[in-house]
GROMACS .gro file of C-alpha atoms in nm:
model
  369
    1MET     CA    1 -11.124  24.441 -16.324
    2MET     CA    2 -10.899  24.589 -16.065
    3ALA     CA    3 -10.547  24.676 -16.181
    4SER     CA    4 -10.251  24.546 -15.989
    5SER     CA    5  -9.947  24.756 -15.918
    6TYR     CA    6  -9.585  24.648 -15.864
    7SER     CA    7  -9.348  24.811 -15.623
    8ALA     CA    8  -8.978  24.752 -15.569
    9LYS     CA    9  -9.039  24.762 -15.197
   10GLU     CA   10  -9.252  24.447 -15.225
   11GLU     CA   11  -8.960  24.265 -15.386
   12ASP     CA   12  -8.735  24.382 -15.107
   13GLY     CA   13  -8.970  24.228 -14.853
   14HIS     CA   14  -9.194  24.529 -14.786
   15HIS     CA   15  -9.565  24.482 -14.844
   16SER     CA   16  -9.771  24.781 -14.952
   17GLY     CA   17 -10.099  24.634 -14.829
   18PRO     CA   18 -10.322  24.777 -14.560
   19ALA     CA   19 -10.141  24.918 -14.265
   20GLY     CA   20 -10.172  24.758 -13.927
   21LEU     CA   21 -10.245  24.930 -13.601
   22GLY     CA   22 -10.072  25.261 -13.574
   23GLY     CA   23 -10.020  25.283 -13.950
   24ALA     CA   24  -9.716  25.045 -13.952
   25ALA     CA   25  -9.664  24.842 -14.267
   26ILE     CA   26  -9.695  24.464 -14.243
   27ARG     CA   27  -9.365  24.290 -14.323
   28THR     CA   28  -9.348  23.956 -14.498
   29ARG     CA   29  -9.111  23.667 -14.436
   30LYS     CA   30  -8.954  23.706 -14.780
   31PRO     CA   31  -8.578  23.790 -14.761
   32ASP     CA   32  -8.462  24.125 -14.886
   33ASN     CA   33  -8.372  24.149 -15.250
   34THR     CA   34  -7.997  24.181 -15.190
   35ALA     CA   35  -7.708  23.991 -15.343
   36PHE     CA   36  -7.619  23.838 -15.005
   37LYS     CA   37  -7.967  23.724 -14.898
   38GLN     CA   38  -8.065  23.608 -15.247
   39GLN     CA   39  -7.733  23.419 -15.289
   40ARG     CA   40  -7.614  23.613 -15.590
   41LEU     CA   41  -7.264  23.684 -15.459
   42PRO     CA   42  -6.981  23.603 -15.700
   43ALA     CA   43  -6.823  23.265 -15.628
   44TRP     CA   44  -6.523  23.072 -15.753
   45GLN     CA   45  -6.544  22.697 -15.795
   46PRO     CA   46  -6.237  22.507 -15.913
   47ILE     CA   47  -6.282  22.265 -16.199
   48LEU     CA   48  -6.090  21.949 -16.114
   49THR     CA   49  -5.918  21.812 -16.420
   50ALA     CA   50  -5.628  21.577 -16.475
   51GLY     CA   51  -5.408  21.874 -16.555
   52THR     CA   52  -5.461  22.025 -16.209
   53VAL     CA   53  -5.512  21.721 -15.982
   54LEU     CA   54  -5.217  21.509 -16.096
   55PRO     CA   55  -4.951  21.780 -16.053
   56ALA     CA   56  -5.093  21.863 -15.710
   57PHE     CA   57  -5.058  21.502 -15.592
   58PHE     CA   58  -4.703  21.473 -15.724
   59ILE     CA   59  -4.595  21.810 -15.580
   60ILE     CA   60  -4.733  21.724 -15.234
   61GLY     CA   61  -4.563  21.386 -15.244
   62LEU     CA   62  -4.227  21.526 -15.357
   63ILE     CA   63  -4.237  21.793 -15.082
   64PHE     CA   64  -4.367  21.584 -14.792
   65ILE     CA   65  -4.144  21.277 -14.838
   66PRO     CA   66  -3.807  21.462 -14.809
   67ILE     CA   67  -3.938  21.665 -14.514
   68GLY     CA   68  -4.054  21.346 -14.342
   69ILE     CA   69  -3.720  21.175 -14.401
   70GLY     CA   70  -3.537  21.475 -14.255
   71LEU     CA   71  -3.759  21.485 -13.948
   72TYR     CA   72  -3.730  21.110 -13.894
   73VAL     CA   73  -3.350  21.109 -13.925
   74THR     CA   74  -3.322  21.409 -13.692
   75SER     CA   75  -3.543  21.236 -13.435
   76ASN     CA   76  -3.337  20.917 -13.451
   77ASN     CA   77  -3.016  21.115 -13.393
   78ILE     CA   78  -3.150  21.228 -13.055
   79LYS     CA   79  -3.009  21.009 -12.779
   80GLU     CA   80  -3.242  20.903 -12.501
   81PHE     CA   81  -3.216  20.675 -12.202
   82GLU     CA   82  -3.499  20.574 -11.970
   83ILE     CA   83  -3.503  20.380 -11.643
   84ASP     CA   84  -3.808  20.278 -11.440
   85TYR     CA   85  -3.774  20.308 -11.062
   86THR     CA   86  -4.133  20.243 -10.954
   87GLY     CA   87  -4.024  19.938 -10.755
   88THR     CA   88  -4.313  19.705 -10.830
   89ASP     CA   89  -4.085  19.404 -10.889
   90MET     CA   90  -3.930  19.235 -10.588
   91SER     CA   91  -3.591  19.243 -10.759
   92SER     CA   92  -3.602  19.624 -10.789
   93PRO     CA   93  -3.386  19.822 -10.543
   94CYS     CA   94  -3.686  20.049 -10.482
   95PHE     CA   95  -3.927  19.765 -10.396
   96ASN     CA   96  -3.919  19.824 -10.019
   97CYS     CA   97  -3.974  20.197 -10.066
   98SER     CA   98  -4.271  20.144 -10.296
   99GLN     CA   99  -4.437  19.905 -10.052
  100SER     CA  100  -4.385  20.097  -9.730
  101PHE     CA  101  -4.387  20.466  -9.826
  102SER     CA  102  -4.707  20.674  -9.823
  103TRP     CA  103  -4.805  21.041  -9.807
  104ASN     CA  104  -4.813  21.019  -9.428
  105SER     CA  105  -4.456  20.887  -9.399
  106THR     CA  106  -4.221  21.123  -9.220
  107THR     CA  107  -3.893  20.939  -9.281
  108PRO     CA  108  -3.775  20.946  -9.644
  109CYS     CA  109  -3.687  20.619  -9.812
  110LYS     CA  110  -3.381  20.599 -10.036
  111CYS     CA  111  -3.284  20.352 -10.307
  112VAL     CA  112  -3.001  20.329 -10.560
  113LEU     CA  113  -3.028  20.204 -10.919
  114PHE     CA  114  -2.727  20.121 -11.137
  115PHE     CA  115  -2.722  20.153 -11.515
  116SER     CA  116  -2.478  20.209 -11.799
  117LEU     CA  117  -2.474  20.426 -12.111
  118ASP     CA  118  -2.354  20.251 -12.428
  119GLN     CA  119  -2.304  20.581 -12.613
  120PRO     CA  120  -2.183  20.919 -12.486
  121PHE     CA  121  -2.423  21.214 -12.468
  122GLU     CA  122  -2.243  21.501 -12.638
  123SER     CA  123  -2.459  21.814 -12.606
  124ASN     CA  124  -2.668  21.948 -12.317
  125VAL     CA  125  -2.861  21.668 -12.149
  126PHE     CA  126  -3.210  21.716 -12.011
  127MET     CA  127  -3.327  21.505 -11.719
  128TYR     CA  128  -3.701  21.437 -11.696
  129TYR     CA  129  -3.921  21.254 -11.452
  130GLY     CA  130  -4.205  21.058 -11.604
  131LEU     CA  131  -4.537  20.942 -11.460
  132SER     CA  132  -4.785  20.692 -11.602
  133ASN     CA  133  -5.156  20.646 -11.531
  134PHE     CA  134  -5.174  20.993 -11.372
  135TYR     CA  135  -5.469  21.186 -11.516
  136GLN     CA  136  -5.374  21.550 -11.482
  137ASN     CA  137  -5.634  21.630 -11.750
  138HIS     CA  138  -5.932  21.552 -11.523
  139ARG     CA  139  -6.170  21.849 -11.526
  140ARG     CA  140  -6.196  21.894 -11.150
  141TYR     CA  141  -5.822  21.846 -11.109
  142VAL     CA  142  -5.738  22.108 -11.373
  143LYS     CA  143  -5.974  22.365 -11.216
  144SER     CA  144  -5.846  22.302 -10.862
  145ARG     CA  145  -5.613  22.605 -10.839
  146ASP     CA  146  -5.624  22.977 -10.772
  147ASP     CA  147  -5.429  23.172 -11.034
  148SER     CA  148  -5.477  23.498 -10.846
  149GLN     CA  149  -5.315  23.348 -10.539
  150LEU     CA  150  -5.027  23.212 -10.749
  151ASN     CA  151  -4.981  23.561 -10.894
  152GLY     CA  152  -4.917  23.700 -10.545
  153ASP     CA  153  -5.257  23.856 -10.471
  154GLN     CA  154  -5.284  23.919 -10.098
  155ARG     CA  155  -5.661  23.881 -10.084
  156SER     CA  156  -5.653  23.544 -10.260
  157LEU     CA  157  -5.372  23.435 -10.030
  158LYS     CA  158  -5.599  23.477  -9.727
  159GLU     CA  159  -5.922  23.377  -9.905
  160PRO     CA  160  -5.846  23.118 -10.172
  161SER     CA  161  -6.092  23.036 -10.449
  162LYS     CA  162  -6.366  22.781 -10.379
  163GLU     CA  163  -6.237  22.586 -10.681
  164CYS     CA  164  -5.956  22.465 -10.451
  165GLU     CA  165  -6.192  22.258 -10.235
  166PRO     CA  166  -6.126  22.027 -10.054
  167TYR     CA  167  -5.769  22.162 -10.043
  168ARG     CA  168  -5.869  22.520  -9.966
  169THR     CA  169  -5.812  22.538  -9.591
  170ASN     CA  170  -5.640  22.325  -9.329
  171GLU     CA  171  -5.671  22.372  -8.954
  172ASN     CA  172  -5.876  22.688  -9.014
  173LYS     CA  173  -5.591  22.842  -9.215
  174PRO     CA  174  -5.584  22.909  -9.590
  175ILE     CA  175  -5.362  22.670  -9.781
  176ALA     CA  176  -5.086  22.826  -9.989
  177PRO     CA  177  -5.072  22.710 -10.262
  178CYS     CA  178  -5.425  22.573 -10.261
  179GLY     CA  179  -5.583  22.311 -10.485
  180ALA     CA  180  -5.537  21.949 -10.588
  181ILE     CA  181  -5.265  22.023 -10.844
  182ALA     CA  182  -5.033  22.182 -10.589
  183ASN     CA  183  -5.122  21.921 -10.326
  184SER     CA  184  -5.005  21.636 -10.552
  185MET     CA  185  -4.675  21.800 -10.653
  186PHE     CA  186  -4.399  21.557 -10.751
  187ASN     CA  187  -4.134  21.560 -10.479
  188ASP     CA  188  -3.892  21.275 -10.547
  189THR     CA  189  -3.525  21.376 -10.530
  190LEU     CA  190  -3.301  21.237 -10.806
  191ASP     CA  191  -2.920  21.248 -10.787
  192LEU     CA  192  -2.697  21.120 -11.066
  193PHE     CA  193  -2.343  20.983 -11.017
  194TYR     CA  194  -2.078  20.874 -11.267
  195ILE     CA  195  -1.876  20.566 -11.165
  196ASP     CA  196  -1.517  20.563 -11.290
  197PRO     CA  197  -1.358  20.237 -11.409
  198ASN     CA  198  -1.168  20.231 -11.078
  199GLY     CA  199  -1.497  20.254 -10.882
  200THR     CA  200  -1.482  20.621 -10.782
  201LYS     CA  201  -1.821  20.798 -10.778
  202THR     CA  202  -1.847  21.151 -10.913
  203GLN     CA  203  -2.171  21.344 -10.871
  204ILE     CA  204  -2.312  21.501 -11.187
  205LEU     CA  205  -2.399  21.869 -11.152
  206LEU     CA  206  -2.773  21.914 -11.210
  207ILE     CA  207  -2.898  22.266 -11.292
  208LYS     CA  208  -3.239  22.333 -11.135
  209LYS     CA  209  -3.297  22.682 -11.277
  210GLY     CA  210  -3.408  22.750 -11.631
  211ILE     CA  211  -3.646  22.453 -11.652
  212ALA     CA  212  -3.970  22.658 -11.648
  213TRP     CA  213  -4.120  22.878 -11.919
  214TRP     CA  214  -4.008  23.240 -11.900
  215THR     CA  215  -4.367  23.367 -11.904
  216ASP     CA  216  -4.461  23.137 -11.617
  217LYS     CA  217  -4.160  23.237 -11.410
  218HIS     CA  218  -4.190  23.615 -11.458
  219VAL     CA  219  -4.558  23.676 -11.537
  220LYS     CA  220  -4.797  23.408 -11.409
  221PHE     CA  221  -4.625  23.319 -11.081
  222ARG     CA  222  -4.525  23.579 -10.822
  223ASN     CA  223  -4.465  23.574 -10.450
  224PRO     CA  224  -4.687  23.784 -10.224
  225GLY     CA  225  -4.534  24.097 -10.083
  226GLY     CA  226  -4.364  24.205 -10.405
  227SER     CA  227  -3.987  24.228 -10.366
  228ASN     CA  228  -3.999  24.150  -9.994
  229PRO     CA  229  -3.728  23.883  -9.939
  230ASN     CA  230  -3.885  23.762  -9.613
  231LEU     CA  231  -4.118  23.492  -9.746
  232THR     CA  232  -4.181  23.357  -9.397
  233ALA     CA  233  -4.356  23.683  -9.308
  234ALA     CA  234  -4.532  23.697  -9.646
  235PHE     CA  235  -4.688  23.353  -9.595
  236ILE     CA  236  -4.771  23.404  -9.226
  237GLU     CA  237  -5.104  23.259  -9.110
  238THR     CA  238  -5.116  23.019  -9.406
  239ALA     CA  239  -5.094  22.642  -9.403
  240LYS     CA  240  -4.891  22.413  -9.626
  241PRO     CA  241  -5.069  22.169  -9.859
  242VAL     CA  242  -5.180  21.850  -9.687
  243ASN     CA  243  -4.937  21.617  -9.867
  244TRP     CA  244  -4.636  21.849  -9.847
  245HIS     CA  245  -4.357  21.787  -9.599
  246LYS     CA  246  -4.259  22.155  -9.574
  247PRO     CA  247  -4.423  22.492  -9.647
  248VAL     CA  248  -4.391  22.670  -9.979
  249TYR     CA  249  -4.140  22.926  -9.847
  250GLU     CA  250  -3.892  22.645  -9.770
  251LEU     CA  251  -3.879  22.488 -10.117
  252ASP     CA  252  -3.532  22.630 -10.183
  253ILE     CA  253  -3.266  22.828 -10.002
  254ASP     CA  254  -3.224  23.046 -10.312
  255SER     CA  255  -3.461  23.343 -10.280
  256GLU     CA  256  -3.497  23.363 -10.659
  257ASN     CA  257  -3.621  23.003 -10.670
  258ASN     CA  258  -3.836  22.990 -10.359
  259GLY     CA  259  -4.206  23.022 -10.288
  260PHE     CA  260  -4.448  23.045 -10.578
  261ILE     CA  261  -4.161  23.111 -10.821
  262ASN     CA  262  -3.991  22.779 -10.747
  263GLU     CA  263  -3.932  22.628 -11.090
  264ASP     CA  264  -4.005  22.268 -10.986
  265PHE     CA  265  -4.342  22.390 -10.860
  266ILE     CA  266  -4.407  22.594 -11.176
  267VAL     CA  267  -4.327  22.298 -11.402
  268TRP     CA  268  -4.567  22.074 -11.207
  269MET     CA  269  -4.849  22.330 -11.220
  270ARG     CA  270  -4.849  22.318 -11.602
  271THR     CA  271  -5.079  22.016 -11.631
  272ALA     CA  272  -5.026  21.743 -11.889
  273ALA     CA  273  -5.284  21.649 -12.152
  274LEU     CA  274  -5.227  21.272 -12.141
  275PRO     CA  275  -5.204  21.023 -11.851
  276THR     CA  276  -4.848  20.924 -11.947
  277PHE     CA  277  -4.624  21.227 -11.947
  278ARG     CA  278  -4.280  21.360 -11.863
  279LYS     CA  279  -4.175  21.690 -11.706
  280LEU     CA  280  -3.837  21.858 -11.709
  281TYR     CA  281  -3.653  21.803 -11.382
  282ARG     CA  282  -3.291  21.917 -11.432
  283ILE     CA  283  -3.042  22.025 -11.699
  284ILE     CA  284  -2.690  21.887 -11.737
  285GLN     CA  285  -2.488  22.151 -11.918
  286LYS     CA  286  -2.198  22.069 -12.147
  287LYS     CA  287  -1.870  22.192 -11.999
  288ASN     CA  288  -1.648  22.201 -12.308
  289ASN     CA  289  -1.622  22.064 -12.661
  290MET     CA  290  -1.342  21.824 -12.575
  291THR     CA  291  -1.533  21.592 -12.342
  292PRO     CA  292  -1.892  21.464 -12.369
  293THR     CA  293  -2.152  21.579 -12.122
  294LEU     CA  294  -2.219  21.222 -12.011
  295PRO     CA  295  -1.940  20.983 -12.115
  296ARG     CA  296  -2.001  20.621 -12.188
  297GLY     CA  297  -1.980  20.406 -11.878
  298SER     CA  298  -2.153  20.315 -11.552
  299TYR     CA  299  -2.383  20.540 -11.352
  300SER     CA  300  -2.592  20.527 -11.038
  301LEU     CA  301  -2.922  20.700 -10.973
  302GLU     CA  302  -2.991  20.775 -10.607
  303VAL     CA  303  -3.361  20.826 -10.544
  304THR     CA  304  -3.520  20.981 -10.238
  305TYR     CA  305  -3.854  20.804 -10.266
  306ASN     CA  306  -4.115  21.062 -10.157
  307TYR     CA  307  -4.388  21.019 -10.419
  308PRO     CA  308  -4.611  20.712 -10.379
  309VAL     CA  309  -4.787  20.583 -10.692
  310ARG     CA  310  -4.937  20.252 -10.572
  311SER     CA  311  -5.272  20.414 -10.494
  312PHE     CA  312  -5.342  20.482 -10.864
  313GLU     CA  313  -5.130  20.197 -11.008
  314GLY     CA  314  -4.889  20.442 -11.161
  315ARG     CA  315  -4.527  20.411 -11.264
  316LYS     CA  316  -4.227  20.641 -11.227
  317ARG     CA  317  -3.925  20.673 -11.449
  318MET     CA  318  -3.620  20.891 -11.509
  319ILE     CA  319  -3.532  20.998 -11.863
  320LEU     CA  320  -3.207  21.139 -11.998
  321SER     CA  321  -3.235  21.300 -12.340
  322THR     CA  322  -3.065  21.537 -12.578
  323ILE     CA  323  -3.262  21.770 -12.805
  324SER     CA  324  -3.241  21.906 -13.159
  325TRP     CA  325  -3.387  22.201 -13.349
  326MET     CA  326  -3.723  22.019 -13.352
  327GLY     CA  327  -3.725  21.948 -12.978
  328GLY     CA  328  -3.712  21.608 -12.814
  329LYS     CA  329  -3.736  21.262 -12.965
  330ASN     CA  330  -4.059  21.234 -13.164
  331PRO     CA  331  -4.055  20.998 -13.466
  332PHE     CA  332  -4.431  21.033 -13.523
  333LEU     CA  333  -4.405  21.364 -13.708
  334GLY     CA  334  -4.155  21.227 -13.960
  335ILE     CA  335  -4.356  20.908 -14.010
  336ALA     CA  336  -4.672  21.115 -14.065
  337TYR     CA  337  -4.505  21.330 -14.332
  338ILE     CA  338  -4.362  21.024 -14.509
  339THR     CA  339  -4.699  20.846 -14.499
  340VAL     CA  340  -4.897  21.140 -14.637
  341GLY     CA  341  -4.638  21.209 -14.907
  342SER     CA  342  -4.627  20.842 -15.011
  343ILE     CA  343  -5.005  20.818 -15.030
  344CYS     CA  344  -5.027  21.132 -15.244
  345PHE     CA  345  -4.750  21.013 -15.476
  346PHE     CA  346  -4.913  20.669 -15.508
  347LEU     CA  347  -5.252  20.822 -15.586
  348GLY     CA  348  -5.086  21.044 -15.845
  349VAL     CA  349  -4.934  20.740 -16.018
  350VAL     CA  350  -5.267  20.552 -16.009
  351LEU     CA  351  -5.466  20.847 -16.145
  352LEU     CA  352  -5.202  20.910 -16.412
  353PHE     CA  353  -5.232  20.548 -16.527
  354ILE     CA  354  -5.613  20.569 -16.536
  355HIS     CA  355  -5.601  20.896 -16.726
  356HIS     CA  356  -5.349  20.764 -16.977
  357LYS     CA  357  -5.547  20.443 -17.037
  358TYR     CA  358  -5.904  20.574 -17.043
  359GLY     CA  359  -5.870  20.948 -17.097
  360ASN     CA  360  -5.795  20.929 -17.472
  361ARG     CA  361  -6.082  20.685 -17.528
  362ASN     CA  362  -6.331  20.926 -17.371
  363ASN     CA  363  -6.196  21.218 -17.570
  364SER     CA  364  -6.221  21.029 -17.900
  365SER     CA  365  -6.583  20.930 -17.828
  366ASP     CA  366  -6.678  21.294 -17.794
  367VAL     CA  367  -6.554  21.378 -18.147
  368PRO     CA  368  -6.851  21.377 -18.395
  369SER     CA  369  -6.815  21.156 -18.704
   0.00000   0.00000   0.00000
């Protein structure tokens, strides 16, 4: 009878049988004899008992419910006003503009909407424009841009990325800025006026700087030519986007808000995740603590209707809103906290009742007679 021998190498996955070609040992498919591969690592598994589960449910409920109430009350204290100026209804002052205006129109169409504020807006007021049924999250739309060109790269300015097609060139000239996002930039002009009780109109000062993210303004977007103030020369031999009425170097007379660093342009280039969205348009700063930023009374909104939405059955609106430490008006977060906290507290009460009613019976049955 032939004796068999044992080797630790065989347990570790090494076979001490006959060598293969070249004298190499034949390996088996058995995992190495290590704590990791043999699943012998130390592990911790919690034991769920009434003494640990019930306090956890009650603690979560007692923490989440007050937080949710605070968030909900804070959100409700934010004042917001919204007015739709799409002009789909025949009674709307913007009806004629919505029916006749298109991307090819050269003469701007203007309309005036009147509204009133029932409550004064005390702190800084943020003016937004809102669009509905506009899918900025479409894959081809999101990719249709050239970030190198927007960062001021001279080579990308003359040879834009192929991702910008079909808005890459126009009349054998490179488009600056190229792509579908830039081509569809929102270009309505909104002016706000306060109407005194005696009928006098006073224009509200709208701040157009400070509406974009700091990183976008100073890092991601730069004009070609560095600090060269002559943007006309920097963008020479380039074409404006197809749907634009003027080239990119004429977006503003302020050199610090012109070209690729124009804040209206930067805000639009940050695409929205949902088809109904709002983007910051202007800021109305509070002058002093004695008077509200927007007093209660009558107002008029004068719209230069440049952005057609009939082609995709969209809607346009203007929003006035204040903000708080948690941002804009968003009751969902508070409702979510209250809901989760209430469910946890309710489950804690139910499990406590079950444990009190049936727990002692089970414990007494385990006691030997």
